[in-house]
PDB file of C-alpha atoms in Angstrom:
ATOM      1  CA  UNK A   1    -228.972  -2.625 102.423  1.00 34.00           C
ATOM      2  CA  UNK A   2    -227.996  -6.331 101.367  1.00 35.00           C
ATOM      3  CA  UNK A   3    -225.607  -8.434 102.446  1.00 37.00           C
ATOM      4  CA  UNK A   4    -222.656 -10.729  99.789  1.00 37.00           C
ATOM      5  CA  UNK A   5    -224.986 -13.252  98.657  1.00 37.00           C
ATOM      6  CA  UNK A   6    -224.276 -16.445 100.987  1.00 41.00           C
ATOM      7  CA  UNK A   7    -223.089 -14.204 104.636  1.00 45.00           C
ATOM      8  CA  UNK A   8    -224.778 -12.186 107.153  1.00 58.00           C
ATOM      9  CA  UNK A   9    -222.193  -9.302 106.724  1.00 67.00           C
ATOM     10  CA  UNK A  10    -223.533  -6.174 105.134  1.00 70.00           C
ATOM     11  CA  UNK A  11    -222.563  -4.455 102.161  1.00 80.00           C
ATOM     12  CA  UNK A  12    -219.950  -1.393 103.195  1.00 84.00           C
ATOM     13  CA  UNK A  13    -222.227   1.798 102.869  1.00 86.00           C
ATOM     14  CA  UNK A  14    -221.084   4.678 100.610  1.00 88.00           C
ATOM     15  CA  UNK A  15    -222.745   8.062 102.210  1.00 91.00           C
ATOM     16  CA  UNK A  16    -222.340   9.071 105.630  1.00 92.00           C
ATOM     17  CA  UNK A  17    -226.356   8.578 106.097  1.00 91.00           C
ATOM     18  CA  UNK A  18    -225.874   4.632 105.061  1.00 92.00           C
ATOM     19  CA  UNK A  19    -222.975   4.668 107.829  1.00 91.00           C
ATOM     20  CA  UNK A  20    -224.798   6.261 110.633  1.00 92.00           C
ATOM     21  CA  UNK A  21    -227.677   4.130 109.723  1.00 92.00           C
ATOM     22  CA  UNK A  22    -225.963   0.742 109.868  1.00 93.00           C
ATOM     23  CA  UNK A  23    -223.661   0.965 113.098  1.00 92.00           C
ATOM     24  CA  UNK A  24    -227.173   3.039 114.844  1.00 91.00           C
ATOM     25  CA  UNK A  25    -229.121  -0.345 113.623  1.00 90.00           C
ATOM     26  CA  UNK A  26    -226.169  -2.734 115.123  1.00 91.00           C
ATOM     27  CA  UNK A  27    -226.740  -4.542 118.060  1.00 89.00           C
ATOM     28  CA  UNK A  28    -223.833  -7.049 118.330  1.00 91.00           C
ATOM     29  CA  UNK A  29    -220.730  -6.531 116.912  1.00 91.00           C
ATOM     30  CA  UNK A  30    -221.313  -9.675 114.585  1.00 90.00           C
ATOM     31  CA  UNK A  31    -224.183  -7.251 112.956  1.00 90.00           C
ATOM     32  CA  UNK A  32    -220.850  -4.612 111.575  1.00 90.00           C
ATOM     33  CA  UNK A  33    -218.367  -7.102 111.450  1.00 89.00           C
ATOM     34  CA  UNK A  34    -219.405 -10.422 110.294  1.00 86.00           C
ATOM     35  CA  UNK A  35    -220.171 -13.620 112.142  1.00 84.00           C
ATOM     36  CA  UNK A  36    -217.290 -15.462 114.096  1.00 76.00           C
ATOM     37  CA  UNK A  37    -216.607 -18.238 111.835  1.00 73.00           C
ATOM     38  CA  UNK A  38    -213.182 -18.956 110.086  1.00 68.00           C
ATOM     39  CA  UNK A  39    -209.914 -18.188 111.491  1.00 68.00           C
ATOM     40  CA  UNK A  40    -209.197 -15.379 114.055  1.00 69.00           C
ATOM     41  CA  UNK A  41    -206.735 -13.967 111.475  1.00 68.00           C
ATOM     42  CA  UNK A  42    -209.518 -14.148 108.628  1.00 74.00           C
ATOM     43  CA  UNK A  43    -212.005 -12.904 110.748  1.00 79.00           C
ATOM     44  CA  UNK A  44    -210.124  -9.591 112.312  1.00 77.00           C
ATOM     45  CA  UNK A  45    -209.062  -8.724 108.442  1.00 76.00           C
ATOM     46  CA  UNK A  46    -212.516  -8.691 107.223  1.00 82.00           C
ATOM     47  CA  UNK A  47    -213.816  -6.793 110.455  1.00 83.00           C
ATOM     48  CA  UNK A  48    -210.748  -4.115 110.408  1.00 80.00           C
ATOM     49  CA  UNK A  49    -211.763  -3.146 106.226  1.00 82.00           C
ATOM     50  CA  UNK A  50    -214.710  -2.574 107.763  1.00 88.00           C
ATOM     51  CA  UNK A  51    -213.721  -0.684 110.612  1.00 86.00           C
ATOM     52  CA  UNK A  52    -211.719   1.542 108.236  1.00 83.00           C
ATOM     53  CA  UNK A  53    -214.297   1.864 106.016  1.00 87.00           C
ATOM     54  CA  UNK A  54    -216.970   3.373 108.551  1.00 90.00           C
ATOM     55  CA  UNK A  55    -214.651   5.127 110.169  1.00 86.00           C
ATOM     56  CA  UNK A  56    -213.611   7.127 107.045  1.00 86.00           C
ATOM     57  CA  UNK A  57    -217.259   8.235 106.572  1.00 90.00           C
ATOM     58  CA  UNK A  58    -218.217   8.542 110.576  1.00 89.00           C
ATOM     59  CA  UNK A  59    -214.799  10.274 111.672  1.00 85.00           C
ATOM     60  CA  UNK A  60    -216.278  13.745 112.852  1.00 81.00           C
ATOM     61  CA  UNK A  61    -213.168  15.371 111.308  1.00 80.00           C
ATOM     62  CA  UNK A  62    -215.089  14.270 108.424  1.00 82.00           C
ATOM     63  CA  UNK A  63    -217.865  15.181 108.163  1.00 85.00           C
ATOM     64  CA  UNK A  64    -219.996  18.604 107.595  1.00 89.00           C
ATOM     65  CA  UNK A  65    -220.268  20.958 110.919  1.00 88.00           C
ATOM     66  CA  UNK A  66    -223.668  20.348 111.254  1.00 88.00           C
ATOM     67  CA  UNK A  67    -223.624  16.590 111.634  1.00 89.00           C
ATOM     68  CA  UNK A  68    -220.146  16.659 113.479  1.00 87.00           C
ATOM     69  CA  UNK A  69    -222.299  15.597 116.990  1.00 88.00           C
ATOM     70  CA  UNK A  70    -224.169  12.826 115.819  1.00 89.00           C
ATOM     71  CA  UNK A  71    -221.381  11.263 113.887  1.00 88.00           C
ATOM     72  CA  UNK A  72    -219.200  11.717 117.195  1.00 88.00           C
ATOM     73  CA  UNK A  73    -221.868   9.831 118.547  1.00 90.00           C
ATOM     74  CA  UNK A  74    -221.563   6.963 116.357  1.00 90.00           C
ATOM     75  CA  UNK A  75    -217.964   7.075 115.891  1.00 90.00           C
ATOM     76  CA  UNK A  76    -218.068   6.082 119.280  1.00 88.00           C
ATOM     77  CA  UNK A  77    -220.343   3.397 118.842  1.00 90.00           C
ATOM     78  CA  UNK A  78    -218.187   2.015 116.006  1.00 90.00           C
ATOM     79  CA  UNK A  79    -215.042   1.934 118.230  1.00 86.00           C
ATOM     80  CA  UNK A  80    -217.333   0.247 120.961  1.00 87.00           C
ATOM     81  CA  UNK A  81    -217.850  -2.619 118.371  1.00 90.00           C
ATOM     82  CA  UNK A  82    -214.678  -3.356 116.652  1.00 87.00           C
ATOM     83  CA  UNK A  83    -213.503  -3.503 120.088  1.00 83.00           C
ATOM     84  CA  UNK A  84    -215.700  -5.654 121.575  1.00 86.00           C
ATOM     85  CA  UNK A  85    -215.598  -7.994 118.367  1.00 87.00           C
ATOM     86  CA  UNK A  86    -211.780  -8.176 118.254  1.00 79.00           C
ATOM     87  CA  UNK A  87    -212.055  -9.228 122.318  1.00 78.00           C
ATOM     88  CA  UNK A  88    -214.413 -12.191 121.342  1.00 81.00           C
ATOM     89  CA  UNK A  89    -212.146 -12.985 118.593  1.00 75.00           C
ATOM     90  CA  UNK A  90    -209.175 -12.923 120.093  1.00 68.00           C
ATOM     91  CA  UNK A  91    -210.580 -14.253 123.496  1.00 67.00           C
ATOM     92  CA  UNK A  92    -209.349 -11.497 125.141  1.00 57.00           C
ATOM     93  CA  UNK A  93    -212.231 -10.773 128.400  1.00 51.00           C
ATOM     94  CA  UNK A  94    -212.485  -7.135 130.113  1.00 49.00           C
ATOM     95  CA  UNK A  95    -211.415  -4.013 128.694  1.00 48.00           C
ATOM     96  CA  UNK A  96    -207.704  -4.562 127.318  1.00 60.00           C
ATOM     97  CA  UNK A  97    -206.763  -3.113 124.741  1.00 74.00           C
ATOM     98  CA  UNK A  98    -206.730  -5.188 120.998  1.00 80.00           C
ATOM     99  CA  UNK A  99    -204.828  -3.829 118.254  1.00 86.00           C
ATOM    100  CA  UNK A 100    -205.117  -5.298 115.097  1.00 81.00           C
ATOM    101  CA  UNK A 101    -203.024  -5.415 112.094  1.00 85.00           C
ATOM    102  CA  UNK A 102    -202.826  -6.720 108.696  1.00 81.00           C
ATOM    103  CA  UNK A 103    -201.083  -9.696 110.437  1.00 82.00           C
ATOM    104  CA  UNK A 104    -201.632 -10.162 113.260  1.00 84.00           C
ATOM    105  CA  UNK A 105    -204.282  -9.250 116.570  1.00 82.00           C
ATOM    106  CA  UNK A 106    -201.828  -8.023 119.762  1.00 87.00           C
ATOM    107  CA  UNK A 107    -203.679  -8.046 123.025  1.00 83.00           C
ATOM    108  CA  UNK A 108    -201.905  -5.239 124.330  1.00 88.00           C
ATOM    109  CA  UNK A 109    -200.979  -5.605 128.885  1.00 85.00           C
ATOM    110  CA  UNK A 110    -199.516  -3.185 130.813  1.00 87.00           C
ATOM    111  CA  UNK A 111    -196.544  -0.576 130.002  1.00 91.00           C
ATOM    112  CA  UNK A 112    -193.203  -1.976 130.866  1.00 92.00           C
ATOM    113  CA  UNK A 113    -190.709   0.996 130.187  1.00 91.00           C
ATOM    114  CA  UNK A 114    -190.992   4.630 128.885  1.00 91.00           C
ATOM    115  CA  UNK A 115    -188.492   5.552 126.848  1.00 89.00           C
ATOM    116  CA  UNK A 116    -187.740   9.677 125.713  1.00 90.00           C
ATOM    117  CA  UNK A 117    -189.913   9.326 122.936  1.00 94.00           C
ATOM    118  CA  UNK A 118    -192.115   6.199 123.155  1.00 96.00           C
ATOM    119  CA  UNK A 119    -193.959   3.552 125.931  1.00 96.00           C
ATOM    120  CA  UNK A 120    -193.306   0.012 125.259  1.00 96.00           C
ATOM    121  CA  UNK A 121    -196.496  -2.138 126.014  1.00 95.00           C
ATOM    122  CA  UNK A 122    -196.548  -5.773 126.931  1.00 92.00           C
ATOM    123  CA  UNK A 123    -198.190  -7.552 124.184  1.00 92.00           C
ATOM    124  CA  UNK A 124    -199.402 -10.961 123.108  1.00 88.00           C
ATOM    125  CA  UNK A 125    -200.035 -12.655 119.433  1.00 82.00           C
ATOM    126  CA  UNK A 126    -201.014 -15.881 118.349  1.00 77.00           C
ATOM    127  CA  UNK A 127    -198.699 -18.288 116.151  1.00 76.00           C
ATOM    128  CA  UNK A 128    -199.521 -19.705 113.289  1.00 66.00           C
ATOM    129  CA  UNK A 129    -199.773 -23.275 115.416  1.00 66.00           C
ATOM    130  CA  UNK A 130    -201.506 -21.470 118.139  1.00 65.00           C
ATOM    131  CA  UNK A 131    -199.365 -20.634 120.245  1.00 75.00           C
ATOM    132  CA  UNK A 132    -198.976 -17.127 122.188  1.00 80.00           C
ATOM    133  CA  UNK A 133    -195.948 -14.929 121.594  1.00 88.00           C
ATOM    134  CA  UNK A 134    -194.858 -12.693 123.894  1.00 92.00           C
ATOM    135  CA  UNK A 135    -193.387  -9.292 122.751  1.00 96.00           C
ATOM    136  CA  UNK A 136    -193.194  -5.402 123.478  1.00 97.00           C
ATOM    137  CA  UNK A 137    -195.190  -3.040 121.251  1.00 97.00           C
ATOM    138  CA  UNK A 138    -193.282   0.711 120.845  1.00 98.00           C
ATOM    139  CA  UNK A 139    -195.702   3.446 120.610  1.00 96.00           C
ATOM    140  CA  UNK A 140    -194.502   7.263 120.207  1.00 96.00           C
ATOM    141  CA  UNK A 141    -196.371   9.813 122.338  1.00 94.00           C
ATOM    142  CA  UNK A 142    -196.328  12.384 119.837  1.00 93.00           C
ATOM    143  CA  UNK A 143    -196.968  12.008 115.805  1.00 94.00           C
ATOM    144  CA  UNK A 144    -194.067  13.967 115.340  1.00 95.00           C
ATOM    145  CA  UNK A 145    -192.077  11.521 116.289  1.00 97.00           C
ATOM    146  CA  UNK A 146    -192.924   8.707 113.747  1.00 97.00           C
ATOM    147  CA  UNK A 147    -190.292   9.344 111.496  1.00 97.00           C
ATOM    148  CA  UNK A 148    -188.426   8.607 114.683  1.00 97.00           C
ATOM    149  CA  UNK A 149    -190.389   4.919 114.852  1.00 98.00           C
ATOM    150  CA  UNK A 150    -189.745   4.252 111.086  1.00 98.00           C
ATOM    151  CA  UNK A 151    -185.828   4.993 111.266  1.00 98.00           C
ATOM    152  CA  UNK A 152    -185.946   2.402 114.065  1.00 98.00           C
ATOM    153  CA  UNK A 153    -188.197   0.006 111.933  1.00 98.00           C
ATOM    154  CA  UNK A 154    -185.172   0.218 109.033  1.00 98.00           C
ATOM    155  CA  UNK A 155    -182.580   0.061 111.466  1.00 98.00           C
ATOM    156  CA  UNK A 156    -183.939  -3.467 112.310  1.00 98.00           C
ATOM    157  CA  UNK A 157    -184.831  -4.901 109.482  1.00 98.00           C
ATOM    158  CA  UNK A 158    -181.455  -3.941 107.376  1.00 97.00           C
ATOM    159  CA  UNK A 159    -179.537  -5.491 110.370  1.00 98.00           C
ATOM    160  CA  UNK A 160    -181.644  -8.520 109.885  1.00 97.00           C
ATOM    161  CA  UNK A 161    -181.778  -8.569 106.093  1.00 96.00           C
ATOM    162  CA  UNK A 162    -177.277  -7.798 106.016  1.00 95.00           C
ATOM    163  CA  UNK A 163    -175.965  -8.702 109.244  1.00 96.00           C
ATOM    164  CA  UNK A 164    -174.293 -11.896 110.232  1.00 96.00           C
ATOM    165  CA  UNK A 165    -177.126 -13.978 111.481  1.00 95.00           C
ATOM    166  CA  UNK A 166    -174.785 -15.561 114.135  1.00 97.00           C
ATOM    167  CA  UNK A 167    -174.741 -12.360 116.373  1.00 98.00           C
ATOM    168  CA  UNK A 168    -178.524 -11.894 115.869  1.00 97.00           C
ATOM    169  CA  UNK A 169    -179.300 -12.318 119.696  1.00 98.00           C
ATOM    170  CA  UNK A 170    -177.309  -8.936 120.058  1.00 98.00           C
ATOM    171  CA  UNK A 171    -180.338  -7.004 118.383  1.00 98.00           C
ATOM    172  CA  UNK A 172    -184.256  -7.148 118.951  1.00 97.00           C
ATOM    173  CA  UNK A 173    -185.867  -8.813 115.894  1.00 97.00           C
ATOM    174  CA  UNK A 174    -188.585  -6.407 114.704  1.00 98.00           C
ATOM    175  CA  UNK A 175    -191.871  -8.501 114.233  1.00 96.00           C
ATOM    176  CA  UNK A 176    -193.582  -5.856 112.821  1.00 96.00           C
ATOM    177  CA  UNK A 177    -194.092  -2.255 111.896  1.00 97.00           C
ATOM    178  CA  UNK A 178    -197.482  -0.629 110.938  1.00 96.00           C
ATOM    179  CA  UNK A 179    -199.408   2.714 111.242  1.00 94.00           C
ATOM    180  CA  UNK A 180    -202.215   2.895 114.335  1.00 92.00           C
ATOM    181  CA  UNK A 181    -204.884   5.550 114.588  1.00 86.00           C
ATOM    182  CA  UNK A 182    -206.327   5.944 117.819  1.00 81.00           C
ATOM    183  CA  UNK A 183    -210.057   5.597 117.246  1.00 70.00           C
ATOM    184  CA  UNK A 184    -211.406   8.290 119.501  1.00 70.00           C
ATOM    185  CA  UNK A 185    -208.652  11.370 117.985  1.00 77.00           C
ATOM    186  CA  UNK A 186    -207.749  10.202 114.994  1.00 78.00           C
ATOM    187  CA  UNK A 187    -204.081  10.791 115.150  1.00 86.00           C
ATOM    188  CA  UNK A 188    -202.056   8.361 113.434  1.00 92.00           C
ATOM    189  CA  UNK A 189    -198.308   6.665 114.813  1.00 94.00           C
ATOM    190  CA  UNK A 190    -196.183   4.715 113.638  1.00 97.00           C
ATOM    191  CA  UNK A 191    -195.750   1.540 116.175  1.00 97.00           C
ATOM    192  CA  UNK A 192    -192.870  -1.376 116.139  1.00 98.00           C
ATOM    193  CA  UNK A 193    -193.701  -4.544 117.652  1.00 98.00           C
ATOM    194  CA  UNK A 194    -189.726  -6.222 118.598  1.00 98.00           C
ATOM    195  CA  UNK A 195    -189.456  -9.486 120.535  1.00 95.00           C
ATOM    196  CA  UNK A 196    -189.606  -9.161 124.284  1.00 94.00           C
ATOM    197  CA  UNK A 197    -186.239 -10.666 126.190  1.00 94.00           C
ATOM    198  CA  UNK A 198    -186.107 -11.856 129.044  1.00 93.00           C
ATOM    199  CA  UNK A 199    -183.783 -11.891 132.302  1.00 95.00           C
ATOM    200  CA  UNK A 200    -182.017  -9.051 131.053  1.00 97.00           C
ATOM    201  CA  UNK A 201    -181.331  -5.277 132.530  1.00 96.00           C
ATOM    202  CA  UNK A 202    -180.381  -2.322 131.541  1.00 96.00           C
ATOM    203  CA  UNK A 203    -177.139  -0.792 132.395  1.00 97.00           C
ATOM    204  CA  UNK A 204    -178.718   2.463 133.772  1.00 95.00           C
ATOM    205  CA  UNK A 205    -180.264  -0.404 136.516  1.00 96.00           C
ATOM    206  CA  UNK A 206    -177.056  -2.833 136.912  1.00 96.00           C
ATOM    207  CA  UNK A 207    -175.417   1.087 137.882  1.00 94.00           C
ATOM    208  CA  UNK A 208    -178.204   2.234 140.229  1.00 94.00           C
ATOM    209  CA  UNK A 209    -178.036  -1.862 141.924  1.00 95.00           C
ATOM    210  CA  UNK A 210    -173.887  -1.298 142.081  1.00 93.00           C
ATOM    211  CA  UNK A 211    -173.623   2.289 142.580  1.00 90.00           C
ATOM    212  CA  UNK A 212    -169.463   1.014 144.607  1.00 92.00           C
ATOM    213  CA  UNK A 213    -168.668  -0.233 141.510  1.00 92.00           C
ATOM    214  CA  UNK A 214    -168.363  -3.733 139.249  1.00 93.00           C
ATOM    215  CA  UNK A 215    -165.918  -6.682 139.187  1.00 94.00           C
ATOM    216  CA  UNK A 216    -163.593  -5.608 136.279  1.00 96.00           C
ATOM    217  CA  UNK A 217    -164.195  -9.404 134.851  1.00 96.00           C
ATOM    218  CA  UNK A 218    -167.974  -7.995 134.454  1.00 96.00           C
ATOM    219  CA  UNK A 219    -166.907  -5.059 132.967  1.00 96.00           C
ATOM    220  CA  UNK A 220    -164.819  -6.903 130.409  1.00 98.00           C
ATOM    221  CA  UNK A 221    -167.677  -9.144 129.314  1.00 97.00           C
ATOM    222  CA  UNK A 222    -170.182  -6.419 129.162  1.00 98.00           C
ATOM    223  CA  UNK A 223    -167.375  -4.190 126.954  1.00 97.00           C
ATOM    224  CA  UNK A 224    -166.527  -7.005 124.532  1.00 98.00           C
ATOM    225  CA  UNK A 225    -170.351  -8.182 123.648  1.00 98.00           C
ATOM    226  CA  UNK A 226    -170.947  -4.263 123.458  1.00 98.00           C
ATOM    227  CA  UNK A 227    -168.879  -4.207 120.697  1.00 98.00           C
ATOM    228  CA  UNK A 228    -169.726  -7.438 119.016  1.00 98.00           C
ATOM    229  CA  UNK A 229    -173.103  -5.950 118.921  1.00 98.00           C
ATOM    230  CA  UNK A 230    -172.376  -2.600 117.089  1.00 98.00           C
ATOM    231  CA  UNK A 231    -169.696  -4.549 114.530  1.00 97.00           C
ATOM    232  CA  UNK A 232    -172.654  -6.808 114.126  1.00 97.00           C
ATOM    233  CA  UNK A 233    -174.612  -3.632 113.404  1.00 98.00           C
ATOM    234  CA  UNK A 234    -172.140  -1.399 111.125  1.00 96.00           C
ATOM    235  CA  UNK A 235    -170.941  -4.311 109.227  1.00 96.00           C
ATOM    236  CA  UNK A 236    -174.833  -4.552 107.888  1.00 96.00           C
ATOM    237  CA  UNK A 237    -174.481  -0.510 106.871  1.00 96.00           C
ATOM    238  CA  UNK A 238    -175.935   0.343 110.699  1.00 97.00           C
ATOM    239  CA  UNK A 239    -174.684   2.912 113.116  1.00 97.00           C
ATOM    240  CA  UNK A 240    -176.417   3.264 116.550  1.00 97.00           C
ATOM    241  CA  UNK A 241    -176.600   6.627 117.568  1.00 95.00           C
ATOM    242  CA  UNK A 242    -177.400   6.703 121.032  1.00 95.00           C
ATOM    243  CA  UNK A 243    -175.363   4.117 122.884  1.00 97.00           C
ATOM    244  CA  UNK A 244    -176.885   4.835 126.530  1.00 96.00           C
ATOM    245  CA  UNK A 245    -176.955   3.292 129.591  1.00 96.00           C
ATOM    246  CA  UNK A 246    -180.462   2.910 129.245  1.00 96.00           C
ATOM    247  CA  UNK A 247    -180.020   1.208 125.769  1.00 97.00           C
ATOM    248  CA  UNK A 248    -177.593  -1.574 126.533  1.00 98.00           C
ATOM    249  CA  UNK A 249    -179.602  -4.623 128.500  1.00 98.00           C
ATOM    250  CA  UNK A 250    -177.330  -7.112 130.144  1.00 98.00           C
ATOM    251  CA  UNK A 251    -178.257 -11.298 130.580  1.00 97.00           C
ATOM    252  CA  UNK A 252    -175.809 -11.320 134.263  1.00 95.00           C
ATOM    253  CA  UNK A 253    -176.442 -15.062 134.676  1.00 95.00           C
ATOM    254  CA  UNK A 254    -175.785 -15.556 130.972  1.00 96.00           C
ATOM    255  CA  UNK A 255    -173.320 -12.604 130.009  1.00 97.00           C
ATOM    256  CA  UNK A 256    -175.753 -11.891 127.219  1.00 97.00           C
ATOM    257  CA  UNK A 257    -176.006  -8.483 125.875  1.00 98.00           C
ATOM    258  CA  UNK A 258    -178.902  -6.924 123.830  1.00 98.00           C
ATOM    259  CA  UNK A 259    -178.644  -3.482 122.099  1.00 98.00           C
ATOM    260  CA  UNK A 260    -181.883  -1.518 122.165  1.00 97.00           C
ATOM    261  CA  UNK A 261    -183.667   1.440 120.968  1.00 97.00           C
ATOM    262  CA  UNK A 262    -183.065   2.209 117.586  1.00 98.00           C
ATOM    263  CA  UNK A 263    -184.618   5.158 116.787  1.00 97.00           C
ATOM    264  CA  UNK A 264    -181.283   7.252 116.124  1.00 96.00           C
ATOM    265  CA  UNK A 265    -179.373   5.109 113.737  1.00 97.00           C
ATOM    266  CA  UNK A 266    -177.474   6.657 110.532  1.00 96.00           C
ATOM    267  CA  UNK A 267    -176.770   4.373 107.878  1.00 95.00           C
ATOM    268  CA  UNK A 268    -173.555   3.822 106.065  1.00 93.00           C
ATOM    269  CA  UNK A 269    -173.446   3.684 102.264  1.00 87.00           C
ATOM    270  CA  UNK A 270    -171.636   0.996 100.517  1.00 84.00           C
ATOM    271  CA  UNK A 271    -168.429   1.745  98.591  1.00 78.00           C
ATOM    272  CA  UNK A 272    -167.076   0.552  95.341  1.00 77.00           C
ATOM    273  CA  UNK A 273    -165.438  -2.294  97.785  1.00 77.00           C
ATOM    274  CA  UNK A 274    -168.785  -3.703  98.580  1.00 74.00           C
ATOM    275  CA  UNK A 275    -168.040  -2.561 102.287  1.00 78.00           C
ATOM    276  CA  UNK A 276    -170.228  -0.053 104.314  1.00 80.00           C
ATOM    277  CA  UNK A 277    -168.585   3.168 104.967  1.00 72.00           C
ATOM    278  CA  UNK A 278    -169.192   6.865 105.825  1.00 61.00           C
ATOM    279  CA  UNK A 279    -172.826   7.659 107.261  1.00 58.00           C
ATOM    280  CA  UNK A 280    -175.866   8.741 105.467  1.00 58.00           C
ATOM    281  CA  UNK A 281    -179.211  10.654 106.310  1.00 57.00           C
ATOM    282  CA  UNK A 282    -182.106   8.459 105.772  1.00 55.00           C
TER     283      UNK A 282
END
């Protein structure tokens, strides 16, 4: 097979034999991917097409029965690769985890809560200057909970898009939303990368740490930003839904109040008036 006339990448192969043959025939990650020249960002697009690409012909789910072990085989291989290369890309050493979108690369850390329906991961990006961003990646456990992921995904980016950008702090911005398939089942979930706060804790933790009880002054403060926070919310066409203890994280040093967890907001349709009023099913 040849490579684009001046680069060292080769052509994407078309039959499942061209596939096997190229990632059996690899023996860097440079040989699949490309060399490591240009930006990171330029670099991980080009290598995830084609990631995608081989992994559309070598998925065994794919293939006929009678090849299904050797393209497991390589499948394997392939993920091997892509992760390797986004590690030297991203400068990311040992075996954490890279996930890479049509953004951005995360270099995904270790879990920091579970939630009922997802784990949120500690994550890092790079900025457009350079610089790392910190932030928590949501992943569902099951698929069947991705419409569950998306709702969440809306929620955010209406309230972002309509709401009064003065309460903003009151709600996690949503960096990003995308699909991920897990490379060695092939199941696909929806994912939300929000920003990652810090300082704060969740009322389920400020009750288990006070368990006699809080200064009523506390109370008050915690009450009123509460509902700043949903008015913030239903005045962009947003309704919770699940206004837990477990959703509601508290700043005590700097009374600041973020709601969380998002995956059970209605939306409000917008009357003649211009104003947001009873909910709707999304």
């Amino acid at each position: 097979m040849t490579g684009t006339p001046g680069t060292t990448k080769p052509a994407l192969p078309k039959t499942l034999d061209e596939a096997l043959d190229l990632v059996g025939g690899a023996g860097e990650p440079e040989d699949l991917f490309g060399p490591y020249d240009g930006t990171p960002e330029a670099c991980l697009r080009s290598g995830m097409r084609t990631y995608r690409a081989l992994a559309r012909l070598l998925h065994p789910d794919a293939v006929p029965e009678g090849r299904k072990a050797a393209a497991q085989a390589v499948f394997a291989r392939l993920s091997d690769l892509w992760t390797r290369y986004q590690q030297t890309i991203t400068g990311v050493t040992g075996r954490q985890v890279v996930i890479t979108t049509r953004k951005r690369a995360y270099a995904v850390g270790g879990e920091r809560a579970r939630g009922d329906i997802a784990t949120l991961y500690k994550v890092a990006h790079a900025a457009a200057d350079g610089t790392e961003i910190c932030a928590l990646l949501k992943m569902p456990r099951a698929v069947s909970d991705n419409d569950l992921m998306e709702r969440e995904a809306t929620a955010l980016a209406r309230i972002a898009r309509e709401g009064d950008r003065k309460y903003k702090a009151y709600v996690p911005a949503l960096i990003e939303s995308f699909r991920h398939r897990d490379a060695a089942t092939g199941a696909e979930r929806r994912a939300n990368v929000v920003e990652r706060v810090r300082g704060f804790f969740s009322l389920a933790e400020v009750r288990e740490a006070y368990s006699d009880g809080l200064d009523a002054r506390d109370v008050v403060w915690m009450w009123r930003r509460l509902l700043v926070a949903l008015g913030y919310a239903h005045r962009a066409g947003v309704v919770h839904g699940a206004v837990v203890p477990d959703h509601v994280l508290i700043h005590p040093q700097d009374h600041g109040l973020v709601l969380v967890d998002w995956c059970y907001a209605t939306f409000l349709e917008r009357g003649t008036d211009g104003r947001y009023g009873a909910a709707t099913e999304h």
